[in-house]
Coordinates of C-alpha atoms (C1' of nucleotides) in Angstrom, one line a residue:
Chain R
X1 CA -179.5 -92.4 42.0
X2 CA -176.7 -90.8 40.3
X3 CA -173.0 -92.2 40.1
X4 CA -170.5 -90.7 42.2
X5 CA -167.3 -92.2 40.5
X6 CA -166.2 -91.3 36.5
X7 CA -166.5 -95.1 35.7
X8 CA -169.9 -95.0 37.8
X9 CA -170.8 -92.5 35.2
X10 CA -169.5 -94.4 32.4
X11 CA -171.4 -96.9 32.9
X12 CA -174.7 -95.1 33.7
X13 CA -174.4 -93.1 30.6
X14 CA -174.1 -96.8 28.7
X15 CA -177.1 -97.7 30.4
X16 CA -178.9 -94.0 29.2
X17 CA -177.5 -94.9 25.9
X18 CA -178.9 -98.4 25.3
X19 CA -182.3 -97.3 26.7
X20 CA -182.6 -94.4 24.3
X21 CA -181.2 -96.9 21.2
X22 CA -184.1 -99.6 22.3
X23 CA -186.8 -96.4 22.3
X24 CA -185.6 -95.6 19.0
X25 CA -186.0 -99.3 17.9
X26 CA -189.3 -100.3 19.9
X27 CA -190.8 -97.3 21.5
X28 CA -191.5 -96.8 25.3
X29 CA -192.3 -100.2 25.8
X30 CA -189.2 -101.8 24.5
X31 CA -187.0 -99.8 27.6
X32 CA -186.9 -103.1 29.9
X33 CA -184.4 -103.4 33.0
X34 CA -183.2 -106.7 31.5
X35 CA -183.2 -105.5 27.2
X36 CA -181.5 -102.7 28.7
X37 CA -178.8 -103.9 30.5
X38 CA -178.4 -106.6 27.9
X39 CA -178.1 -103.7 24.8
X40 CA -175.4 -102.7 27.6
X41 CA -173.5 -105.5 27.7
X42 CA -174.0 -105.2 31.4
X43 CA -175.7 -107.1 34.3
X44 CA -179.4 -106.4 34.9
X45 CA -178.6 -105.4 38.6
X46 CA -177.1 -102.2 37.5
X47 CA -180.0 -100.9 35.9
X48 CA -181.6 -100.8 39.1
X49 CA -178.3 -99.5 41.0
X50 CA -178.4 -96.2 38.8
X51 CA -182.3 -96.1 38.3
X52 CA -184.5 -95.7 41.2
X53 CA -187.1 -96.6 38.7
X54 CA -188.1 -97.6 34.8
X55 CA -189.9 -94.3 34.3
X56 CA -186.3 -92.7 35.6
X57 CA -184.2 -95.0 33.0
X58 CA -187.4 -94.1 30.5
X59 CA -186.8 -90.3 30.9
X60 CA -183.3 -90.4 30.7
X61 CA -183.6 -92.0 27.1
X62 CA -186.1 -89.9 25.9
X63 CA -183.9 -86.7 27.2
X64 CA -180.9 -88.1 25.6
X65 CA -182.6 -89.4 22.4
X66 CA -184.1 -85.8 22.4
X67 CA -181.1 -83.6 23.3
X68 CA -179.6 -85.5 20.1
X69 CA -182.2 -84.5 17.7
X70 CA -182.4 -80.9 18.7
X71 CA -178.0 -80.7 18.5
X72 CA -179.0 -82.5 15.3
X73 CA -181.1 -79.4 14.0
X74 CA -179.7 -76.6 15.6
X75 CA -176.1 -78.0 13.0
X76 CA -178.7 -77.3 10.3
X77 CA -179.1 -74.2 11.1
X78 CA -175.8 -73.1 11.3
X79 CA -175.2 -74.7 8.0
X80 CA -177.9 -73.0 6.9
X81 CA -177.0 -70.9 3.7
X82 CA -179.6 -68.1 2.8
X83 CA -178.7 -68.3 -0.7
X84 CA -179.5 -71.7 -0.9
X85 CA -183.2 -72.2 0.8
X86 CA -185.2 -71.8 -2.4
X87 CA -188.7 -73.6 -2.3
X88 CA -188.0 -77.9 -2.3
X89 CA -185.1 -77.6 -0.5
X90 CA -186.0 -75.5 2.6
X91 CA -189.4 -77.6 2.4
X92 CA -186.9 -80.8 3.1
X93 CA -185.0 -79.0 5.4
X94 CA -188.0 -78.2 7.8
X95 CA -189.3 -81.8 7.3
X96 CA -185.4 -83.2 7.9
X97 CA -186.4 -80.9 11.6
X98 CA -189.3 -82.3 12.2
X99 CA -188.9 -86.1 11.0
X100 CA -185.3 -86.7 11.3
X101 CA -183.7 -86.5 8.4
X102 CA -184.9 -89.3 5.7
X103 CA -183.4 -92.9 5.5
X104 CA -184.5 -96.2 4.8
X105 CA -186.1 -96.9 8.6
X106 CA -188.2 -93.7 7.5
X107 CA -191.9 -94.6 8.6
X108 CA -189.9 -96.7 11.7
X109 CA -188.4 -93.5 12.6
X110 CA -191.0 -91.3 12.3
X111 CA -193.3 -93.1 14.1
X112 CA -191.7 -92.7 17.6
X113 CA -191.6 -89.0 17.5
X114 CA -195.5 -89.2 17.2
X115 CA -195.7 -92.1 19.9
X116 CA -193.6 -89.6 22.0
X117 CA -196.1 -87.5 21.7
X118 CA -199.2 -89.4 22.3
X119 CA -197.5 -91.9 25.2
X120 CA -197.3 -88.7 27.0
X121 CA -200.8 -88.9 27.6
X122 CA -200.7 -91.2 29.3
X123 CA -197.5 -90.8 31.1
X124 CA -198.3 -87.3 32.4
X125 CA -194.0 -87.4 34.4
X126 CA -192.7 -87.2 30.7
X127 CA -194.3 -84.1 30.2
X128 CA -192.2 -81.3 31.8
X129 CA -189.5 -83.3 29.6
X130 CA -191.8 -83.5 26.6
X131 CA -192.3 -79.0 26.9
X132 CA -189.1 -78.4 26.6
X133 CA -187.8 -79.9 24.0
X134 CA -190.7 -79.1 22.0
X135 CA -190.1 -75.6 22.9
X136 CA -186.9 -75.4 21.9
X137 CA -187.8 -77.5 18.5
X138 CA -190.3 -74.1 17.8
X139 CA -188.0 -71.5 18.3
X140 CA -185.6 -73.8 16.3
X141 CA -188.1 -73.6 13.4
X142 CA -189.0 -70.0 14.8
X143 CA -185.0 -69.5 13.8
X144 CA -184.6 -71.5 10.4
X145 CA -187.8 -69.3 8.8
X146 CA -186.2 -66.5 9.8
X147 CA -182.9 -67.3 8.6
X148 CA -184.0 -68.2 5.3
X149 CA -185.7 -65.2 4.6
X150 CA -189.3 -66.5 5.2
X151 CA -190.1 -64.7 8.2
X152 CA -193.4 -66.4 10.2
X153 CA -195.4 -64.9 12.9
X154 CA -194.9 -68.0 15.7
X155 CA -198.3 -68.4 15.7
X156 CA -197.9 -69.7 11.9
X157 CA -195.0 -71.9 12.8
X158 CA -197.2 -74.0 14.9
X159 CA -199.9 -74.3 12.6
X160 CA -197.5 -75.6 10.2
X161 CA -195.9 -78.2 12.8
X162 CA -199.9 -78.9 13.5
X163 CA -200.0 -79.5 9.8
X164 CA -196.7 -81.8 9.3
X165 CA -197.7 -83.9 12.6
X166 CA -201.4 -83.7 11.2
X167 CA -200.4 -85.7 7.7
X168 CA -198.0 -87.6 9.7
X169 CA -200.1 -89.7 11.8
X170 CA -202.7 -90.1 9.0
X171 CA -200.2 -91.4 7.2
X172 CA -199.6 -94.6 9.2
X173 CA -202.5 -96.5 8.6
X174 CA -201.9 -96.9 4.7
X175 CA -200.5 -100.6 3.8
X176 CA -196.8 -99.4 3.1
X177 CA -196.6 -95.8 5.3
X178 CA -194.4 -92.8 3.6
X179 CA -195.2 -89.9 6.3
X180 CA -192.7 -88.1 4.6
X181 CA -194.6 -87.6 1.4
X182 CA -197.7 -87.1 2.7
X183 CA -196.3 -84.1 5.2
X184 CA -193.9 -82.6 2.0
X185 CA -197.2 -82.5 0.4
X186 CA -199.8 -80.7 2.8
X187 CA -196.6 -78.5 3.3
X188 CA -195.9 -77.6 -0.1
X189 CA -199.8 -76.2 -0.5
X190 CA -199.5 -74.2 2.9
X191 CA -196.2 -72.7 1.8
X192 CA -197.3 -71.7 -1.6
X193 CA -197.7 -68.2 -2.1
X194 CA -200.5 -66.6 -2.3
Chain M
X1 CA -213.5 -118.8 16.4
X2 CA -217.0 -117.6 15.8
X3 CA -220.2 -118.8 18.2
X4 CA -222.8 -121.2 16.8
X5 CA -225.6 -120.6 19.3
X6 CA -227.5 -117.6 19.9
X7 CA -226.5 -117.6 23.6
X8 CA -223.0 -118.0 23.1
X9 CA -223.4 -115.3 20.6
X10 CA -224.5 -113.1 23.4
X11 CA -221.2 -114.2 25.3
X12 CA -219.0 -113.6 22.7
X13 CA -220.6 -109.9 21.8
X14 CA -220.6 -108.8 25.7
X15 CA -216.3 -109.8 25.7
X16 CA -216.2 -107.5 22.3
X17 CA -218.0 -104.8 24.8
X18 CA -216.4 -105.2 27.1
X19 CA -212.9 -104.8 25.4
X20 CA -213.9 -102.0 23.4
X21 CA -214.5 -100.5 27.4
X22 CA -211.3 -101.4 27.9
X23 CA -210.0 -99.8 25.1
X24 CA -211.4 -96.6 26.1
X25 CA -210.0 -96.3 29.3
X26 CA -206.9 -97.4 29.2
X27 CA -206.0 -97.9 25.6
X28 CA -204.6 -100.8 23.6
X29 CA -202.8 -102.5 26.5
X30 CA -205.5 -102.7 28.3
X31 CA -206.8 -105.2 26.5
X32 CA -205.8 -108.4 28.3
X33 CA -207.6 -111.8 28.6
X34 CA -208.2 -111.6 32.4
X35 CA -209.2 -108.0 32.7
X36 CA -211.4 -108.2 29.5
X37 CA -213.0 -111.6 31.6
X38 CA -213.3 -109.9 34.6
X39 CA -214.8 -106.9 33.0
X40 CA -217.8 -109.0 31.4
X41 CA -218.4 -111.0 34.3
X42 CA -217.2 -114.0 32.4
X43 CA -214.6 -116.9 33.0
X44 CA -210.7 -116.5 31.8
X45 CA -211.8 -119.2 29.3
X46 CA -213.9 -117.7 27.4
X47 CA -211.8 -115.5 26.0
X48 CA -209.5 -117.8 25.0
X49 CA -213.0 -120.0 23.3
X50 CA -214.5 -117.4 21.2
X51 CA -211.0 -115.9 20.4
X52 CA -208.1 -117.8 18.5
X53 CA -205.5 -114.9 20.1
X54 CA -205.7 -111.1 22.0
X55 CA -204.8 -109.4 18.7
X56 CA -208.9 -111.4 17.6
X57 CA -210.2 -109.5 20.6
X58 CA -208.1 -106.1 19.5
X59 CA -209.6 -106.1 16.4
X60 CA -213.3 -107.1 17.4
X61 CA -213.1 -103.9 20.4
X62 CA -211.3 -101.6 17.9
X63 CA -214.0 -102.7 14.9
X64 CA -217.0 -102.3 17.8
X65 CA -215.7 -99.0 18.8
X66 CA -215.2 -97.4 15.8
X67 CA -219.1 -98.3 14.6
X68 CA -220.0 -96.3 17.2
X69 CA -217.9 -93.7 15.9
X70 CA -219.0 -93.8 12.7
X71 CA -222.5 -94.5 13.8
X72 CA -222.6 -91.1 16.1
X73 CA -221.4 -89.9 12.9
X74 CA -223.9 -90.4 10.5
X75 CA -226.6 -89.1 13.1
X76 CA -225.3 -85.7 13.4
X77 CA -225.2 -85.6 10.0
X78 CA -229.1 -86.4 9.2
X79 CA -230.5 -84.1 11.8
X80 CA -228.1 -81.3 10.4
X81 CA -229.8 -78.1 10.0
X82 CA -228.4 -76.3 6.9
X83 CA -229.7 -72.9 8.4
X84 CA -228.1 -73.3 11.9
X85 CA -224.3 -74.2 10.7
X86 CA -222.6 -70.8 11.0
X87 CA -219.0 -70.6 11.9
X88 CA -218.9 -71.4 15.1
X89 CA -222.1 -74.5 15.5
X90 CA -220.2 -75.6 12.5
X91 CA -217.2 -75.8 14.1
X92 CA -217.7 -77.5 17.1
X93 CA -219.8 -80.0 15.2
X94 CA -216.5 -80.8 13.0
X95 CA -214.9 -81.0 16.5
X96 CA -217.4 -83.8 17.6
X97 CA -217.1 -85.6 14.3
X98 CA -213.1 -85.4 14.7
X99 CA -212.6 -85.9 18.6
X100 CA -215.9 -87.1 19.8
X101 CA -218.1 -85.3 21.9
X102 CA -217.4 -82.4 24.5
X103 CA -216.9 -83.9 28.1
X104 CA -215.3 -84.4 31.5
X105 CA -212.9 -87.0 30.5
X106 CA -212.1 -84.8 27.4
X107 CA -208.3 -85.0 26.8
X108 CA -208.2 -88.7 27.9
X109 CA -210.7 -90.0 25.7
X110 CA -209.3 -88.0 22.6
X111 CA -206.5 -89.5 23.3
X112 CA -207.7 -92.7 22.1
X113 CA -208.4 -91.7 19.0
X114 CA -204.5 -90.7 18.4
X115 CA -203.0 -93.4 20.6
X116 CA -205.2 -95.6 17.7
X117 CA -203.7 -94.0 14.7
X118 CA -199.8 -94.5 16.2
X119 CA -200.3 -97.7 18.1
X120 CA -201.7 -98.6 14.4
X121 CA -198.0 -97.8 13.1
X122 CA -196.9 -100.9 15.3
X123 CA -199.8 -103.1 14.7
X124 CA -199.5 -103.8 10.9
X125 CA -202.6 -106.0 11.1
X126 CA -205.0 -103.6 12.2
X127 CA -204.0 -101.5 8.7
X128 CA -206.5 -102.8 6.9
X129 CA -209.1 -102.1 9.4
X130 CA -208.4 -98.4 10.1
X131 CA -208.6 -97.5 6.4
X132 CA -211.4 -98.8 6.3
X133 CA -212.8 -96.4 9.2
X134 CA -210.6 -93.5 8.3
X135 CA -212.2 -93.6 4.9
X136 CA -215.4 -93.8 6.4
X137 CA -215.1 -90.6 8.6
X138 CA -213.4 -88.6 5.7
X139 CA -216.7 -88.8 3.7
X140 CA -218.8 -88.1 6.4
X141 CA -216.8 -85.0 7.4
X142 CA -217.0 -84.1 3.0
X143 CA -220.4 -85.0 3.2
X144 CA -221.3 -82.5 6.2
X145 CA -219.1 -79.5 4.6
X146 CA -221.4 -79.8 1.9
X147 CA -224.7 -80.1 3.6
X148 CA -223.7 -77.2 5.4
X149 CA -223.4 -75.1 2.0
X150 CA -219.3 -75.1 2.8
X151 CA -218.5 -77.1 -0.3
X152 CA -214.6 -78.0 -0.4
X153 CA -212.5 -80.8 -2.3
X154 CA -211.4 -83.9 -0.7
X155 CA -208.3 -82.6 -0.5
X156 CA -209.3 -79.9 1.7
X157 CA -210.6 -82.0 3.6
X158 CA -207.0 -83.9 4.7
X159 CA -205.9 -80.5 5.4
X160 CA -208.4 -79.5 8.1
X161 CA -208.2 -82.9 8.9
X162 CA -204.2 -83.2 9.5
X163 CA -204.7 -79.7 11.5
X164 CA -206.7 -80.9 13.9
X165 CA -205.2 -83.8 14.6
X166 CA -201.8 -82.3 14.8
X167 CA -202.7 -79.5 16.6
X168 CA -204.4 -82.2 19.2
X169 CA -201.3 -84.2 19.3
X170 CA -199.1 -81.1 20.2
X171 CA -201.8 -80.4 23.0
X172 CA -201.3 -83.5 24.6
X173 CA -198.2 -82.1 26.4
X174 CA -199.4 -79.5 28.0
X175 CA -199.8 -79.7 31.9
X176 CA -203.3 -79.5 31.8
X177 CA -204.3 -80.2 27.9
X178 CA -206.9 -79.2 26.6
X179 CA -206.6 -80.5 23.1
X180 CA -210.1 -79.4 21.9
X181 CA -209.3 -75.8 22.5
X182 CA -206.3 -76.0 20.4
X183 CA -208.0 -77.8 17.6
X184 CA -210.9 -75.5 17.5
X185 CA -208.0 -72.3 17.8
X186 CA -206.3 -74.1 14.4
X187 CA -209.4 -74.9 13.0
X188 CA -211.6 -71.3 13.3
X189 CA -208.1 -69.6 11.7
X190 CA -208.1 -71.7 8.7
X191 CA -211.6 -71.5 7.7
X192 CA -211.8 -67.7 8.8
X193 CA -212.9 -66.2 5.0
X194 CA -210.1 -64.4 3.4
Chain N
dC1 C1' -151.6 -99.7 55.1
dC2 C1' -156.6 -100.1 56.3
dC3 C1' -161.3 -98.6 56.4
dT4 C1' -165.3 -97.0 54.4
dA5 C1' -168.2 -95.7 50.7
dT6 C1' -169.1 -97.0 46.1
dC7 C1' -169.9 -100.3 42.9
dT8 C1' -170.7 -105.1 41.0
dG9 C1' -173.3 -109.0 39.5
dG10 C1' -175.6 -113.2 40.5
dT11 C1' -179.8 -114.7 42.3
dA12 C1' -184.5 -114.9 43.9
dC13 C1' -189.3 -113.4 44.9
dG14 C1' -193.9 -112.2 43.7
dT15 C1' -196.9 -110.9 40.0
dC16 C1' -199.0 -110.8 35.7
dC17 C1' -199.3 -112.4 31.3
dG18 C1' -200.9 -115.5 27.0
dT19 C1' -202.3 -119.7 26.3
dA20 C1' -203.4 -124.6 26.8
dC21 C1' -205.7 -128.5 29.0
dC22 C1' -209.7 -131.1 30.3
dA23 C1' -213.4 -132.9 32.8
dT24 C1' -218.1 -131.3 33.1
dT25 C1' -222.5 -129.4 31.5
dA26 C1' -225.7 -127.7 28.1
dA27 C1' -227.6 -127.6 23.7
dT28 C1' -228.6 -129.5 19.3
dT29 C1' -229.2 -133.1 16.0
dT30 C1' -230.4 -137.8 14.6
Chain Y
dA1 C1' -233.5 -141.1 24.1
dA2 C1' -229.1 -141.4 22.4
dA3 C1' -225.3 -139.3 20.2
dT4 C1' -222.9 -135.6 18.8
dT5 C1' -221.5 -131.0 19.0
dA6 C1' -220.9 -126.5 21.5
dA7 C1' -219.9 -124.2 25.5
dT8 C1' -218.2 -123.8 30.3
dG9 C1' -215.0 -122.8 33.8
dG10 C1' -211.5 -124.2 37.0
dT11 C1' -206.6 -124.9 36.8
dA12 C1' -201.9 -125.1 35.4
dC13 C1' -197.6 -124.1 32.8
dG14 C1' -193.8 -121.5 31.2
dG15 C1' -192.1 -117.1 30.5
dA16 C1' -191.3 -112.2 31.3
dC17 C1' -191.3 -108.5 34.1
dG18 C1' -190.0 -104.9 38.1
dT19 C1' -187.7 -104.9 41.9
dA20 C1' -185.1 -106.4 46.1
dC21 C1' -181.3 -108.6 48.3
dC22 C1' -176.6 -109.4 49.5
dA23 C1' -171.9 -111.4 49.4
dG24 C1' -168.0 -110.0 47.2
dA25 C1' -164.9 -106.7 44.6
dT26 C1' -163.0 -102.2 44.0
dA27 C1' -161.2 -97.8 44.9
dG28 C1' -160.0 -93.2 47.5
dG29 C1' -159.0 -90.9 51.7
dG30 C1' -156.9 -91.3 56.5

DNA sequence: CCCTATCTGGTACGTCCGTACCATTAATTT
DNA sequence: AAATTAATGGTACGGACGTACCAGATAGGG
């Protein structure tokens, strides 16, 4: 259902809003009708009134919580100055693009981009969703390479993305996580000329 | 709590079974007292009798499961015929190793093995326990590159490793994924000869 | 103004869950 | 055989969940 009055939409888009803040905080299964509305600061009736269904509320956070990462990057990229993407620091750019950029939450954070991708398995409505964005994400990187003067074949984009999510997930079963190193290092040997 | 008696040893091994079963098809929230029960023809009870809480019975079907990993593992690796690895044999037996054998149910149960490694990112106390198989599968895999006459560092080994399971978590998207394709695609290009 | 469509929010239903309880039975030890 | 320990299984409790319901409030168009 979608609202049919501004303050109807208001209030829907708090309800988008808390959902995608509890995915970023618990994952998928922290987007409840009542932790929702609650995060809101509005009844749990009205979750329902705007949402036919979870798995509607559920794809609306993900869209937002997406949409926001890829405004995120695509800022990065107009930023971007050519002069200034010598080796480290385009490395932590791309990883900034692919993990968010780094912070104290950093394995928290990571982590749901990855469970994004493997809670789609087996939540095959996400998935249209899920294309899209990771589309646009490629020809973002697609982009950035090319803007910095490292021009990639896209082929080679995804084998590093394949790379980065590769360390990443491998990285979360040590006793105190740090995806980000472990990606900036199998990504500093790919990118290493040869 | 462990059993004393031989019989209720039996018991307690068929609920490990059977949540390992579980765990197979329908991942780490499928694990639940009742269905586990159910599943092994036992009564609610006795899940709760031979363990002190689910996360016990998590870790016992995780633990179970990954044996038989490791387990189907080691076999390929003894009857491993250094004459018949060339590229492609070799790789799909790297592919078994990595995402278990070719078969119907192909995407969903590698998805297991990925839903593992992230649902581990939220499940501090299996940590200790995926190290431990991780470690495990990383030698075997070093241990088969040799055999084969393909000799490469441990380090090399993370890499192909990280590809693969980044190029399956990427696949997982995909209308219809086929996440064994795209590993073997990343795979075959990076150990093409240069 | 009133009427109608939209919105609001409290409440309740049915289900599933983890876990606990406990009287009974089986097995083991003394 | 008696006593002690282990195992069994039916049942219940309290809580969380998705979702439905509905009386009342609100607001825009005639």
């Amino acid at each position: 259902m979608t609202a049919a009055t501004p303050k109807g939409e208001r209030r829907r888009q708090a309800l988008v809003e808390a959902a995608a803040a509890l995915l970023v905080d618990g994952g998928f299964d922290a987007i409840r009708h009542r932790a929702v509305a609650e995060r809101a600061g509005l009844p749990l009736a009205s979750t329902t009134y705007y949402f036919d269904s979870l798995d509607e509320l559920v794809t609306a956070a993900l869209e937002f919580h997406g949409n926001a990462e890829l405004a995120y990057g695509k800022a990065r990229l107009d930023e971007l100055d050519p002069r200034e993407c010598g080796g480290d620091a385009f490395i932590e750019l791309v990883l900034d693009l692919l993990l968010g950029p780094p912070g104290d939450g950093d394995a928290e954070a990571v982590l749901l981009r990855y469970e994004r991708l493997v809670a789609t398995g087996r939540r095959p409505y996400l998935r249209p969703l899920m294309r899209r964005m990771s589309g646009e994400l490629h020809s973002l990187l697609f982009d950035i390479f090319t803007r910095a003067g490292q021009p990639v074949s896209r082929e080679r984009v995804e084998e590093l993305i394949a790379l980065v999510d590769g360390a990443v997930v491998n990285a979360l079963i040590e006793i105190s996580p740090d995806p980000r190193a472990a990606a900036r290092r199998m990504l500093r040997k790919a990118m290493q000329p040869r």
